[in-house]
Amino acid sequence: MLETPEAVLDALRENNDRPYGLPRTVTAEELVEAAEQFEEADLLVTALLELMSAYEYSGEHRKAPVVFARILKLKDDKPDAFNEWEANQVLWRFKWVTTSLLQVPEVPLGAIRGWTDQMRDRYREAGHGMQPVAAMRHRIAAHIGSGRSAYDLWVTRPREGMSDCEACETRHRALHHVRSGDERRALDIWQPVFDGGQTCAEEPYVSQAHALLPLLRLGRVDEARSHHLTGYRFARGKTGMAEEVGLHIEFSALSRNEGRGVEILAENRALFETTGAPLSLLGFLTGVEVLLTRLVADGYATTTVAGPLGRSWTAESLLAHVGGESDALVTAFDARNGTTAVGDRRRERLAQPALLAEPLPLGLRTAATASATVPVIAAAPVSAREIPDGFVALVTRAREMAADGHPGDTALWERIAERVAADDHVHDPRLGTEARLRAELAEQRGFAEYEKERWAEASAAMAEAAEIYEREAELPWYALAARARVRSFEWRSAEESGDFPEWSVLDELLHEAEKLLTADPATDTDTEGPRTKDALAKYLTVLGCRAFAAHAEAVAELPDVSAPTRERFDAAVAAALSEADRFDIPHLGVGVRRYTADLAARGGRPDEAVAELRAALSALEASGTPWRAPRLEAQLGQILLQQDKPEEAMAAVRQAMAGAARYDDTSFPVAFSHMLLGHAASHADDLIGAVRHLSEAAARFDRDGEDNAAVEARLQLADVLGRSGQEADAVAILESMVLDDASASLDERLLAQIRLSLARGLRGLEEHQASAEQFVRLTEATASWDDQVTHMLITAESAVALARADRWDAANAAYERALRAYRDATNGTDAGQTAGQAGLIAEMTREFAALTMASEGSDGIDAALAHLAEADRIRTAVAKDAEDFVHWYETGATSYQRARALAAAERFSEALAETERAIAAYDEGGEQGEAPRAEAIRVAALIEANGLNSPRAAMTRLAAAITRCEAAGLDHAAKILTTLRTDLATHAQG
């Protein structure tokens, strides 16, 4: 019940901790009513200021000036009701009123200028400078599009105490240059904000939204991607950031990520109802118009999209509705302003073309990817070669390319299949029998299914081809090669299980091939012609399939390949290479070298693998068949990366991708190659390149329906982003993977890894409530796993996350569960076996001690010490020689934390003794202990100087530590200790 001033004040404090939005605003309105019942006005002042803040940051700009008018009247009538901070806020919020009134087209410009005049008078009376007033006059001028003079009058005045924060002023300076057409200069001005040197509650996020298109237009796509990931996370769902959400939708459309734009629209459909800030609403609606216009123009007029609640919308119907709403707002603003500036800006945005030829890979997994009704628009691939128009020429060319092993034949066979399926198709006898063509098309279906790793479908199609070749087309060599491929598919599908068919079936195929070779005069080495080439190629295909099968068997036995399997593999490879050499067609034996290289690499002999692949590439170069090289080059890149040669690996993979594109190899694993390039770039410390390639890999895996591969790419991407200091970007990537529809089909352990990375990322961003939620979900998901050690450790992290989120009941319960699980795991076993877990559980107890003191102050000292005693018990139970447990570190860390807890409880002598124990423990760690030792000395010096009033002893301690840090190369630690020593010396002299 809010019947006393104290109760209302407590409620105001509680409301101040809530995020801005409707619940906070409604509560603020109720608290103003509650404060009005008391005679003293000071509580009402506080409540009104809180309400005005709620309106300002939730987009209720129509209401904010009304509240301010009440505040201003109270300030004039009862100035003593305002404390110093509140009196200052009255002057500060004059700026809010100007920007709020600009948002509402019904408010005349004269009235807005009248407020700035009153602001000028109040500032002058209070002794403040006029720079903030000039800033507001510039805002008005910029809104109505009137000249540059107001900008010059603002920026030429020095900043002063009532000026907007530096980050916000930087934004408005940059926006002036964007509007003037000098985007490069605008981005230069913005850089301190983007670098983190200038920040505030809304920056850099607002600036990131406004900079998206300038960055795209200047080709700075990596920065644009990052600004979108980070900026949209902040803006998502915030009614006070409707304009910024619209800018992110517009960016999605113009970067050819229309599916992403549709998803953002669905997440923010409540913004259609935000009428409290009409100018921001217009900004949002214009971004939506840009997106919908592109969708309709690209043929998605009937696609279902999210619009205002209450009815279903298609892109076309929502576009008509949004256009009408925007037209009305533009008319109102331009009428109020007496200019066309607002309308001009909208027309310019709507006239923009897409800024990229292909979608900018964002790294995100969007819900749109999984929906056939939501577009993911991309430029269609263009073949590097013309496809013949005539059917005979088309088939002839496809057969020639297939005989040469040229991957460009795939596009031709696809066109042939379309032509054959047409109702008016009539076979041309110049192409031979119709049966042969049907067999060739079945064979191509088999190859396509094999590339998709659909082994049963591949075998069925290839078996159909073999049947037609033999029974109807009477082409025994073709039939034999197709049957050999069927068998190789069977071996490939059995690779994981190890349940391979009998080898005798391959022996029979080879026996048939040898008989056919002997009986066919066309295979005499003195005979020339296409029949010879075809027959020998099919013979070598049989030998290649045997080598393929032997390779599958050997891989299944790794790491220890049995002697019989190894002998069979070596014999099959040798036979293929020998026969290719005998018939002087060495490029047809190159494929088996890939198997040899792969087995060597998997067996820990990368040098041998590299040598084998380089020899194969040389053979291809000599034979004049370079289109066979890309697969080998990609394999070479992968092995070079295993050898920790990332630059060489990248060169090999790039060459492979370039060759695949040049020769129209549509089945080349482009997505995997981008992932490999990203991994290599990361190893080469090219983090920008790594982000670019991993984002591209994820997008391509999505389009290919490779969900788990896309997840692997995004996990790597998030790791790279986190290591490069872009933690918010990493979290945005991880969040996109735990969308309900995105996570449903994933392997549960892969999903658990995503949630763990996300929970830790959110913790790093200090978003503790969200982090705790992910940890709790992860704990629930792993509860039924056989691997209860993992569940125990996740429970421990969950306990700390819940404590950081101030959910202490749940935190304490999780803490006890983790401890109990650890005790159960170590009961009756050698504690050394669980040494790795011991360190993590001990860390949990130390975290709880620190968080308890932070939450309860000196009242929590007993509980904190109990947690630390638990850490000691865990440590002493672990064997001294345990490999995964560092005793000196654990001893030092626990003593260090105990010292901090005791110091917080003002038990300084005990605290200093604990720091000495920590320092001694870290001494045992040698070089590895130097950094934590320096931190323990810093705390010891603070305790001596501030707690025990012995600054000289502290300075002496610090002097020795500084020398030691400098000798150890710990420059940062030395700088920290030097700064502390200087501060203590200054204080002592004072």
PDB file of C-alpha atoms in Angstrom, residues 388-399 419 428-431:
ATOM      1  CA  PRO A 388      24.008 -24.399 -76.741  1.00  0.00           C
ATOM      2  CA  ASP A 389      20.492 -23.774 -78.012  1.00  0.00           C
ATOM      3  CA  GLY A 390      20.270 -26.726 -80.380  1.00  0.00           C
ATOM      4  CA  PHE A 391      19.422 -30.016 -78.669  1.00  0.00           C
ATOM      5  CA  VAL A 392      21.917 -32.110 -80.642  1.00  0.00           C
ATOM      6  CA  ALA A 393      24.690 -29.584 -79.975  1.00  0.00           C
ATOM      7  CA  LEU A 394      23.661 -29.459 -76.310  1.00  0.00           C
ATOM      8  CA  VAL A 395      23.869 -33.244 -75.810  1.00  0.00           C
ATOM      9  CA  THR A 396      27.024 -33.558 -77.860  1.00  0.00           C
ATOM     10  CA  ARG A 397      28.749 -30.870 -75.829  1.00  0.00           C
ATOM     11  CA  ALA A 398      27.593 -32.428 -72.542  1.00  0.00           C
ATOM     12  CA  ARG A 399      28.966 -35.844 -73.577  1.00  0.00           C
ATOM     13  CA  ARG A 419      14.121 -30.461 -72.536  1.00  0.00           C
ATOM     14  CA  ASP A 428      16.816 -37.017 -82.424  1.00  0.00           C
ATOM     15  CA  PRO A 429      18.397 -40.206 -83.815  1.00  0.00           C
ATOM     16  CA  ARG A 430      21.629 -38.335 -84.558  1.00  0.00           C
ATOM     17  CA  LEU A 431      22.327 -38.695 -80.835  1.00  0.00           C
TER      18      LEU A 431
END
